[in-house]
Amino acid sequence: MIITIDGPAAAGKGTLAAKLAEKFVLTYFDTGMVYRAVGLQMLLGKHSLEDKTAAEAFAKNLTFQKMMELSKNPAFRSLEGSKAASIVAAIPAVRVALLAMQQNFSKNPVFADGTPANGAIYDGRDTGTVVCPNADIKFFITASPEVRAMRRFKEYDAKGEISSYDEVLKQTIARDKNDFARESSQPAKDAIIIDTSELSIEQVFEKVCEIIDAKQKNA
Ligand code: C5P
């Protein structure tokens, strides 16, 4: 079973995906990591984020192992790392270079320890439209920019990263503008859209589980 969860930054996709993966015993591919890995290598190598050739080269050479290594760097999920990921993700050649790696995983999904899984949960922007267009169930999770910025601000604050709510809101809006300029980031035609602005994580989880259970019964 392949489930895709797309939507804007900080809509709650990651938390939801991890909970679903545990409940339905599926592996989880956070596809934002491939773009974060390229963005971080650009920052570490002091390349201009506009250097399309360098970004494409990092994307072409990216392996799962390298991505996992880079994810341990504190800058991987920082404000600066998020911005870099969003900029390199807008380069078409980078997206093309990273597609096979994301798609291959769905053909042979495995858990972190290498054991085979019965399926995978994908989260990202284009997993229901481009990466896994034949997914069994597709969700598009969203929330207002203000609600999402507050969630991210609290995350940064808990990690001790200096930021202000206004700065995070500004970046959330800038990332939305960048990420949703692509047609592929619009909800897939067969995606179930859920606005989480007024819902707790538990309420979203319950709602999504009901939908998956019903789909599985009908299958
Ligand atoms: O999901 P996350 O916030 O970690 O993604 C980081 C960035 O990677 C996003 O802002 C977006 O620009 C890019 N991304 C993408 N397509 C995906 C996943 C992430 O363009 N499937």
PDB file of C-alpha atoms and ligand atoms in Angstrom:
ATOM      1  CA  MET A   1       0.000   0.000   0.000  1.00  0.00           C
ATOM      2  CA  ILE A   2       1.311   3.437  -0.937  1.00  0.00           C
ATOM      3  CA  ILE A   3      -0.155   6.511   0.810  1.00  0.00           C
ATOM      4  CA  THR A   4       0.869  10.040  -0.154  1.00  0.00           C
ATOM      5  CA  ILE A   5       0.530  13.125   2.045  1.00  0.00           C
ATOM      6  CA  ASP A   6       1.233  16.429   0.332  1.00  0.00           C
ATOM      7  CA  GLY A   7       0.714  20.022   1.388  1.00  0.00           C
ATOM      8  CA  PRO A   8       2.491  23.188   2.512  1.00  0.00           C
ATOM      9  CA  ALA A   9       5.257  23.447   5.109  1.00  0.00           C
ATOM     10  CA  ALA A  10       4.258  22.865   8.744  1.00  0.00           C
ATOM     11  CA  ALA A  11       0.748  21.649   7.928  1.00  0.00           C
ATOM     12  CA  GLY A  12       1.390  18.606  10.132  1.00  0.00           C
ATOM     13  CA  LYS A  13       2.295  16.132   7.363  1.00  0.00           C
ATOM     14  CA  GLY A  14       5.408  14.744   9.059  1.00  0.00           C
ATOM     15  CA  THR A  15       3.761  14.045  12.413  1.00  0.00           C
ATOM     16  CA  LEU A  16       0.749  12.496  10.710  1.00  0.00           C
ATOM     17  CA  ALA A  17       2.911  10.373   8.391  1.00  0.00           C
ATOM     18  CA  ALA A  18       4.993   9.027  11.279  1.00  0.00           C
ATOM     19  CA  LYS A  19       1.877   8.086  13.277  1.00  0.00           C
ATOM     20  CA  LEU A  20       0.265   6.398  10.274  1.00  0.00           C
ATOM     21  CA  ALA A  21       3.462   4.496   9.463  1.00  0.00           C
ATOM     22  CA  GLU A  22       3.461   3.102  12.989  1.00  0.00           C
ATOM     23  CA  LYS A  23      -0.238   2.170  13.022  1.00  0.00           C
ATOM     24  CA  PHE A  24      -0.358   0.542   9.583  1.00  0.00           C
ATOM     25  CA  VAL A  25       3.185  -0.914   9.820  1.00  0.00           C
ATOM     26  CA  LEU A  26       4.447   0.934   6.751  1.00  0.00           C
ATOM     27  CA  THR A  27       7.782   2.559   6.081  1.00  0.00           C
ATOM     28  CA  TYR A  28       8.029   6.340   5.719  1.00  0.00           C
ATOM     29  CA  PHE A  29       9.744   8.486   3.089  1.00  0.00           C
ATOM     30  CA  ASP A  30       9.949  12.183   3.966  1.00  0.00           C
ATOM     31  CA  THR A  31      10.719  13.475   0.454  1.00  0.00           C
ATOM     32  CA  GLY A  32      11.580  16.981   1.709  1.00  0.00           C
ATOM     33  CA  MET A  33      14.805  15.348   2.896  1.00  0.00           C
ATOM     34  CA  VAL A  34      16.154  14.953  -0.638  1.00  0.00           C
ATOM     35  CA  TYR A  35      15.813  18.708  -1.262  1.00  0.00           C
ATOM     36  CA  ARG A  36      17.152  19.559   2.196  1.00  0.00           C
ATOM     37  CA  ALA A  37      20.180  17.319   1.494  1.00  0.00           C
ATOM     38  CA  VAL A  38      20.954  19.200  -1.738  1.00  0.00           C
ATOM     39  CA  GLY A  39      20.339  22.600  -0.118  1.00  0.00           C
ATOM     40  CA  LEU A  40      22.576  21.802   2.839  1.00  0.00           C
ATOM     41  CA  GLN A  41      25.424  20.662   0.590  1.00  0.00           C
ATOM     42  CA  MET A  42      25.135  23.980  -1.246  1.00  0.00           C
ATOM     43  CA  LEU A  43      25.397  25.850   2.082  1.00  0.00           C
ATOM     44  CA  LEU A  44      28.275  23.726   3.379  1.00  0.00           C
ATOM     45  CA  GLY A  45      30.170  24.164   0.109  1.00  0.00           C
ATOM     46  CA  LYS A  46      29.482  27.911   0.173  1.00  0.00           C
ATOM     47  CA  HIS A  47      27.861  27.778  -3.273  1.00  0.00           C
ATOM     48  CA  SER A  48      25.442  30.465  -4.313  1.00  0.00           C
ATOM     49  CA  LEU A  49      21.917  29.015  -4.104  1.00  0.00           C
ATOM     50  CA  GLU A  50      21.433  30.279  -7.652  1.00  0.00           C
ATOM     51  CA  ASP A  51      24.253  27.994  -8.897  1.00  0.00           C
ATOM     52  CA  LYS A  52      22.085  25.538 -10.829  1.00  0.00           C
ATOM     53  CA  THR A  53      25.037  23.460 -12.063  1.00  0.00           C
ATOM     54  CA  ALA A  54      26.346  22.809  -8.553  1.00  0.00           C
ATOM     55  CA  ALA A  55      22.844  21.988  -7.275  1.00  0.00           C
ATOM     56  CA  GLU A  56      22.225  19.556 -10.131  1.00  0.00           C
ATOM     57  CA  ALA A  57      25.576  17.831  -9.483  1.00  0.00           C
ATOM     58  CA  PHE A  58      24.712  17.359  -5.778  1.00  0.00           C
ATOM     59  CA  ALA A  59      21.277  16.019  -6.745  1.00  0.00           C
ATOM     60  CA  LYS A  60      22.717  13.545  -9.260  1.00  0.00           C
ATOM     61  CA  ASN A  61      25.203  12.201  -6.705  1.00  0.00           C
ATOM     62  CA  LEU A  62      22.793  11.976  -3.766  1.00  0.00           C
ATOM     63  CA  THR A  63      22.427   8.550  -2.143  1.00  0.00           C
ATOM     64  CA  PHE A  64      20.183   7.469   0.722  1.00  0.00           C
ATOM     65  CA  GLN A  65      23.231   7.022   2.932  1.00  0.00           C
ATOM     66  CA  LYS A  66      24.512  10.545   2.206  1.00  0.00           C
ATOM     67  CA  MET A  67      21.040  11.989   2.867  1.00  0.00           C
ATOM     68  CA  MET A  68      20.821  10.246   6.253  1.00  0.00           C
ATOM     69  CA  GLU A  69      24.310  11.498   7.162  1.00  0.00           C
ATOM     70  CA  LEU A  70      23.422  15.092   6.243  1.00  0.00           C
ATOM     71  CA  SER A  71      20.160  14.880   8.203  1.00  0.00           C
ATOM     72  CA  LYS A  72      22.200  14.721  11.431  1.00  0.00           C
ATOM     73  CA  ASN A  73      23.518  18.253  10.828  1.00  0.00           C
ATOM     74  CA  PRO A  74      21.511  20.770  12.956  1.00  0.00           C
ATOM     75  CA  ALA A  75      21.248  23.062   9.895  1.00  0.00           C
ATOM     76  CA  PHE A  76      19.288  20.369   8.014  1.00  0.00           C
ATOM     77  CA  ARG A  77      15.945  21.479   9.515  1.00  0.00           C
ATOM     78  CA  SER A  78      16.919  25.046  10.441  1.00  0.00           C
ATOM     79  CA  LEU A  79      15.302  28.178   9.008  1.00  0.00           C
ATOM     80  CA  GLU A  80      18.332  28.606   6.713  1.00  0.00           C
ATOM     81  CA  GLY A  81      18.255  24.931   5.668  1.00  0.00           C
ATOM     82  CA  SER A  82      14.530  25.145   4.855  1.00  0.00           C
ATOM     83  CA  LYS A  83      15.053  28.222   2.720  1.00  0.00           C
ATOM     84  CA  ALA A  84      17.944  26.585   0.838  1.00  0.00           C
ATOM     85  CA  ALA A  85      15.843  23.442   0.225  1.00  0.00           C
ATOM     86  CA  SER A  86      12.980  25.502  -1.183  1.00  0.00           C
ATOM     87  CA  ILE A  87      15.318  27.393  -3.543  1.00  0.00           C
ATOM     88  CA  VAL A  88      17.080  24.325  -4.955  1.00  0.00           C
ATOM     89  CA  ALA A  89      13.721  22.512  -5.237  1.00  0.00           C
ATOM     90  CA  ALA A  90      12.645  25.160  -7.760  1.00  0.00           C
ATOM     91  CA  ILE A  91      15.417  24.101 -10.181  1.00  0.00           C
ATOM     92  CA  PRO A  92      13.820  21.683 -12.711  1.00  0.00           C
ATOM     93  CA  ALA A  93      17.076  19.721 -13.302  1.00  0.00           C
ATOM     94  CA  VAL A  94      17.361  19.100  -9.546  1.00  0.00           C
ATOM     95  CA  ARG A  95      13.815  17.715  -9.427  1.00  0.00           C
ATOM     96  CA  VAL A  96      14.480  15.428 -12.390  1.00  0.00           C
ATOM     97  CA  ALA A  97      17.728  14.147 -10.844  1.00  0.00           C
ATOM     98  CA  LEU A  98      15.996  13.326  -7.531  1.00  0.00           C
ATOM     99  CA  LEU A  99      12.916  11.632  -8.956  1.00  0.00           C
ATOM    100  CA  ALA A 100      14.292   8.124  -9.586  1.00  0.00           C
ATOM    101  CA  MET A 101      15.576   7.822  -6.013  1.00  0.00           C
ATOM    102  CA  GLN A 102      12.117   8.707  -4.649  1.00  0.00           C
ATOM    103  CA  GLN A 103      10.247   6.443  -7.070  1.00  0.00           C
ATOM    104  CA  ASN A 104      12.546   3.432  -6.635  1.00  0.00           C
ATOM    105  CA  PHE A 105      11.765   3.373  -2.937  1.00  0.00           C
ATOM    106  CA  SER A 106       8.073   2.744  -3.644  1.00  0.00           C
ATOM    107  CA  LYS A 107       8.937  -0.296  -5.804  1.00  0.00           C
ATOM    108  CA  ASN A 108      10.923  -1.868  -3.016  1.00  0.00           C
ATOM    109  CA  PRO A 109       9.955  -0.250   0.294  1.00  0.00           C
ATOM    110  CA  VAL A 110      12.125  -1.130   3.284  1.00  0.00           C
ATOM    111  CA  PHE A 111      12.304  -0.086   6.924  1.00  0.00           C
ATOM    112  CA  ALA A 112      15.355   1.772   8.287  1.00  0.00           C
ATOM    113  CA  ASP A 113      16.984  -1.552   9.245  1.00  0.00           C
ATOM    114  CA  GLY A 114      16.637  -2.840   5.668  1.00  0.00           C
ATOM    115  CA  THR A 115      13.770  -5.287   6.296  1.00  0.00           C
ATOM    116  CA  PRO A 116      11.054  -5.265   3.588  1.00  0.00           C
ATOM    117  CA  ALA A 117       7.832  -3.324   4.244  1.00  0.00           C
ATOM    118  CA  ASN A 118       4.326  -3.911   2.874  1.00  0.00           C
ATOM    119  CA  GLY A 119       4.150  -0.346   1.678  1.00  0.00           C
ATOM    120  CA  ALA A 120       5.160   3.215   2.317  1.00  0.00           C
ATOM    121  CA  ILE A 121       3.844   6.599   3.373  1.00  0.00           C
ATOM    122  CA  TYR A 122       5.278   9.463   1.355  1.00  0.00           C
ATOM    123  CA  ASP A 123       5.183  13.063   2.459  1.00  0.00           C
ATOM    124  CA  GLY A 124       6.112  16.113   0.409  1.00  0.00           C
ATOM    125  CA  ARG A 125       4.698  18.475  -2.177  1.00  0.00           C
ATOM    126  CA  ASP A 126       4.376  16.375  -5.344  1.00  0.00           C
ATOM    127  CA  THR A 127       4.228  12.793  -4.071  1.00  0.00           C
ATOM    128  CA  GLY A 128       0.615  12.278  -5.183  1.00  0.00           C
ATOM    129  CA  THR A 129       1.055  14.075  -8.503  1.00  0.00           C
ATOM    130  CA  VAL A 130       4.565  13.154  -9.719  1.00  0.00           C
ATOM    131  CA  VAL A 131       6.412  10.722  -7.445  1.00  0.00           C
ATOM    132  CA  CYS A 132       3.611   8.188  -6.855  1.00  0.00           C
ATOM    133  CA  PRO A 133       0.743   9.102  -9.198  1.00  0.00           C
ATOM    134  CA  ASN A 134      -0.693   5.578  -8.744  1.00  0.00           C
ATOM    135  CA  ALA A 135      -0.728   5.705  -4.939  1.00  0.00           C
ATOM    136  CA  ASP A 136      -3.601   3.842  -3.262  1.00  0.00           C
ATOM    137  CA  ILE A 137      -4.672   6.795  -1.112  1.00  0.00           C
ATOM    138  CA  LYS A 138      -3.699  10.449  -1.456  1.00  0.00           C
ATOM    139  CA  PHE A 139      -4.094  13.200   1.113  1.00  0.00           C
ATOM    140  CA  PHE A 140      -3.486  16.945   0.849  1.00  0.00           C
ATOM    141  CA  ILE A 141      -3.041  18.428   4.321  1.00  0.00           C
ATOM    142  CA  THR A 142      -3.182  22.170   4.736  1.00  0.00           C
ATOM    143  CA  ALA A 143      -3.687  24.961   7.324  1.00  0.00           C
ATOM    144  CA  SER A 144      -3.592  28.757   7.326  1.00  0.00           C
ATOM    145  CA  PRO A 145      -0.116  30.368   7.053  1.00  0.00           C
ATOM    146  CA  GLU A 146      -0.549  31.905  10.538  1.00  0.00           C
ATOM    147  CA  VAL A 147      -1.332  28.558  12.176  1.00  0.00           C
ATOM    148  CA  ARG A 148       1.556  26.856  10.361  1.00  0.00           C
ATOM    149  CA  ALA A 149       4.012  29.637  11.225  1.00  0.00           C
ATOM    150  CA  MET A 150       3.066  29.400  14.904  1.00  0.00           C
ATOM    151  CA  ARG A 151       3.625  25.609  14.869  1.00  0.00           C
ATOM    152  CA  ARG A 152       7.073  26.052  13.257  1.00  0.00           C
ATOM    153  CA  PHE A 153       7.987  28.918  15.570  1.00  0.00           C
ATOM    154  CA  LYS A 154       7.255  26.693  18.590  1.00  0.00           C
ATOM    155  CA  GLU A 155       9.396  23.903  17.094  1.00  0.00           C
ATOM    156  CA  TYR A 156      12.358  26.261  16.553  1.00  0.00           C
ATOM    157  CA  ASP A 157      11.870  27.717  20.016  1.00  0.00           C
ATOM    158  CA  ALA A 158      11.899  24.246  21.617  1.00  0.00           C
ATOM    159  CA  LYS A 159      15.172  23.517  19.818  1.00  0.00           C
ATOM    160  CA  GLY A 160      16.644  26.803  21.096  1.00  0.00           C
ATOM    161  CA  GLU A 161      16.915  28.236  17.594  1.00  0.00           C
ATOM    162  CA  ILE A 162      16.633  32.019  17.651  1.00  0.00           C
ATOM    163  CA  SER A 163      13.725  33.236  15.555  1.00  0.00           C
ATOM    164  CA  SER A 164      10.701  35.470  15.873  1.00  0.00           C
ATOM    165  CA  TYR A 165       7.119  34.584  14.970  1.00  0.00           C
ATOM    166  CA  ASP A 166       7.063  37.389  12.384  1.00  0.00           C
ATOM    167  CA  GLU A 167      10.234  36.082  10.750  1.00  0.00           C
ATOM    168  CA  VAL A 168       8.841  32.530  10.612  1.00  0.00           C
ATOM    169  CA  LEU A 169       5.528  33.806   9.179  1.00  0.00           C
ATOM    170  CA  LYS A 170       7.403  35.763   6.525  1.00  0.00           C
ATOM    171  CA  GLN A 171       9.400  32.670   5.590  1.00  0.00           C
ATOM    172  CA  THR A 172       6.299  30.448   5.570  1.00  0.00           C
ATOM    173  CA  ILE A 173       4.628  32.798   3.088  1.00  0.00           C
ATOM    174  CA  ALA A 174       7.811  33.013   0.966  1.00  0.00           C
ATOM    175  CA  ARG A 175       8.163  29.218   0.899  1.00  0.00           C
ATOM    176  CA  ASP A 176       4.494  28.798  -0.068  1.00  0.00           C
ATOM    177  CA  LYS A 177       4.995  31.229  -2.934  1.00  0.00           C
ATOM    178  CA  ASN A 178       8.062  29.336  -4.121  1.00  0.00           C
ATOM    179  CA  ASP A 179       6.682  25.816  -3.584  1.00  0.00           C
ATOM    180  CA  PHE A 180       3.189  26.396  -4.985  1.00  0.00           C
ATOM    181  CA  ALA A 181       4.314  28.171  -8.139  1.00  0.00           C
ATOM    182  CA  ARG A 182       4.676  24.620  -9.489  1.00  0.00           C
ATOM    183  CA  GLU A 183       1.609  22.951 -10.936  1.00  0.00           C
ATOM    184  CA  SER A 184       2.857  19.643  -9.445  1.00  0.00           C
ATOM    185  CA  SER A 185       2.392  21.047  -5.922  1.00  0.00           C
ATOM    186  CA  GLN A 186      -1.341  21.580  -6.428  1.00  0.00           C
ATOM    187  CA  PRO A 187      -3.471  18.810  -4.878  1.00  0.00           C
ATOM    188  CA  ALA A 188      -3.765  15.683  -7.038  1.00  0.00           C
ATOM    189  CA  LYS A 189      -7.241  15.409  -8.583  1.00  0.00           C
ATOM    190  CA  ASP A 190      -7.936  12.295  -6.503  1.00  0.00           C
ATOM    191  CA  ALA A 191      -6.481  13.680  -3.237  1.00  0.00           C
ATOM    192  CA  ILE A 192      -8.577  14.037  -0.091  1.00  0.00           C
ATOM    193  CA  ILE A 193      -8.066  17.597   1.191  1.00  0.00           C
ATOM    194  CA  ILE A 194      -7.986  18.206   4.949  1.00  0.00           C
ATOM    195  CA  ASP A 195      -7.608  21.636   6.556  1.00  0.00           C
ATOM    196  CA  THR A 196      -5.958  21.165   9.965  1.00  0.00           C
ATOM    197  CA  SER A 197      -6.168  24.829  11.115  1.00  0.00           C
ATOM    198  CA  GLU A 198      -8.832  24.028  13.689  1.00  0.00           C
ATOM    199  CA  LEU A 199      -7.897  20.417  14.368  1.00  0.00           C
ATOM    200  CA  SER A 200      -5.503  18.793  16.832  1.00  0.00           C
ATOM    201  CA  ILE A 201      -2.987  16.177  15.669  1.00  0.00           C
ATOM    202  CA  GLU A 202      -5.178  13.493  17.273  1.00  0.00           C
ATOM    203  CA  GLN A 203      -8.296  14.682  15.434  1.00  0.00           C
ATOM    204  CA  VAL A 204      -6.474  14.696  12.087  1.00  0.00           C
ATOM    205  CA  PHE A 205      -5.018  11.248  12.788  1.00  0.00           C
ATOM    206  CA  GLU A 206      -8.451   9.822  13.672  1.00  0.00           C
ATOM    207  CA  LYS A 207     -10.049  11.290  10.557  1.00  0.00           C
ATOM    208  CA  VAL A 208      -7.319   9.957   8.265  1.00  0.00           C
ATOM    209  CA  CYS A 209      -7.368   6.492   9.897  1.00  0.00           C
ATOM    210  CA  GLU A 210     -11.135   6.260   9.302  1.00  0.00           C
ATOM    211  CA  ILE A 211     -10.618   7.077   5.619  1.00  0.00           C
ATOM    212  CA  ILE A 212      -7.823   4.508   5.241  1.00  0.00           C
ATOM    213  CA  ASP A 213      -9.825   1.808   7.081  1.00  0.00           C
ATOM    214  CA  ALA A 214     -12.865   2.457   4.865  1.00  0.00           C
ATOM    215  CA  LYS A 215     -10.736   2.314   1.695  1.00  0.00           C
ATOM    216  CA  GLN A 216      -9.140  -0.941   2.818  1.00  0.00           C
ATOM    217  CA  LYS A 217     -12.554  -2.522   3.548  1.00  0.00           C
ATOM    218  CA  ASN A 218     -13.801  -1.548   0.091  1.00  0.00           C
ATOM    219  CA  ALA A 219     -10.664  -2.793  -1.670  1.00  0.00           C
TER     220      ALA A 219
HETATM  221  O1  C5P B   1       8.668  19.104   3.576  1.00  0.00           O
HETATM  222  P1  C5P B   1       9.848  19.983   3.862  1.00  0.00           P
HETATM  223  O2  C5P B   1       9.488  21.266   4.499  1.00  0.00           O
HETATM  224  O3  C5P B   1      10.932  19.255   4.619  1.00  0.00           O
HETATM  225  O4  C5P B   1      10.464  20.309   2.423  1.00  0.00           O
HETATM  226  C1  C5P B   1      11.554  21.202   2.250  1.00  0.00           C
HETATM  227  C2  C5P B   1      11.422  21.841   0.886  1.00  0.00           C
HETATM  228  O5  C5P B   1      11.637  20.848  -0.107  1.00  0.00           O
HETATM  229  C3  C5P B   1      10.037  22.423   0.574  1.00  0.00           C
HETATM  230  O6  C5P B   1       9.922  23.767   0.964  1.00  0.00           O
HETATM  231  C4  C5P B   1       9.943  22.284  -0.938  1.00  0.00           C
HETATM  232  O7  C5P B   1      10.527  23.376  -1.568  1.00  0.00           O
HETATM  233  C5  C5P B   1      10.801  21.064  -1.233  1.00  0.00           C
HETATM  234  N1  C5P B   1      10.003  19.865  -1.512  1.00  0.00           N
HETATM  235  C6  C5P B   1       9.550  19.684  -2.802  1.00  0.00           C
HETATM  236  N2  C5P B   1       8.901  18.534  -3.142  1.00  0.00           N
HETATM  237  C7  C5P B   1       8.694  17.578  -2.226  1.00  0.00           C
HETATM  238  C8  C5P B   1       9.136  17.765  -0.905  1.00  0.00           C
HETATM  239  C9  C5P B   1       9.771  18.933  -0.558  1.00  0.00           C
HETATM  240  O8  C5P B   1       9.705  20.561  -3.651  1.00  0.00           O
HETATM  241  N3  C5P B   1       8.074  16.454  -2.598  1.00  0.00           N
END
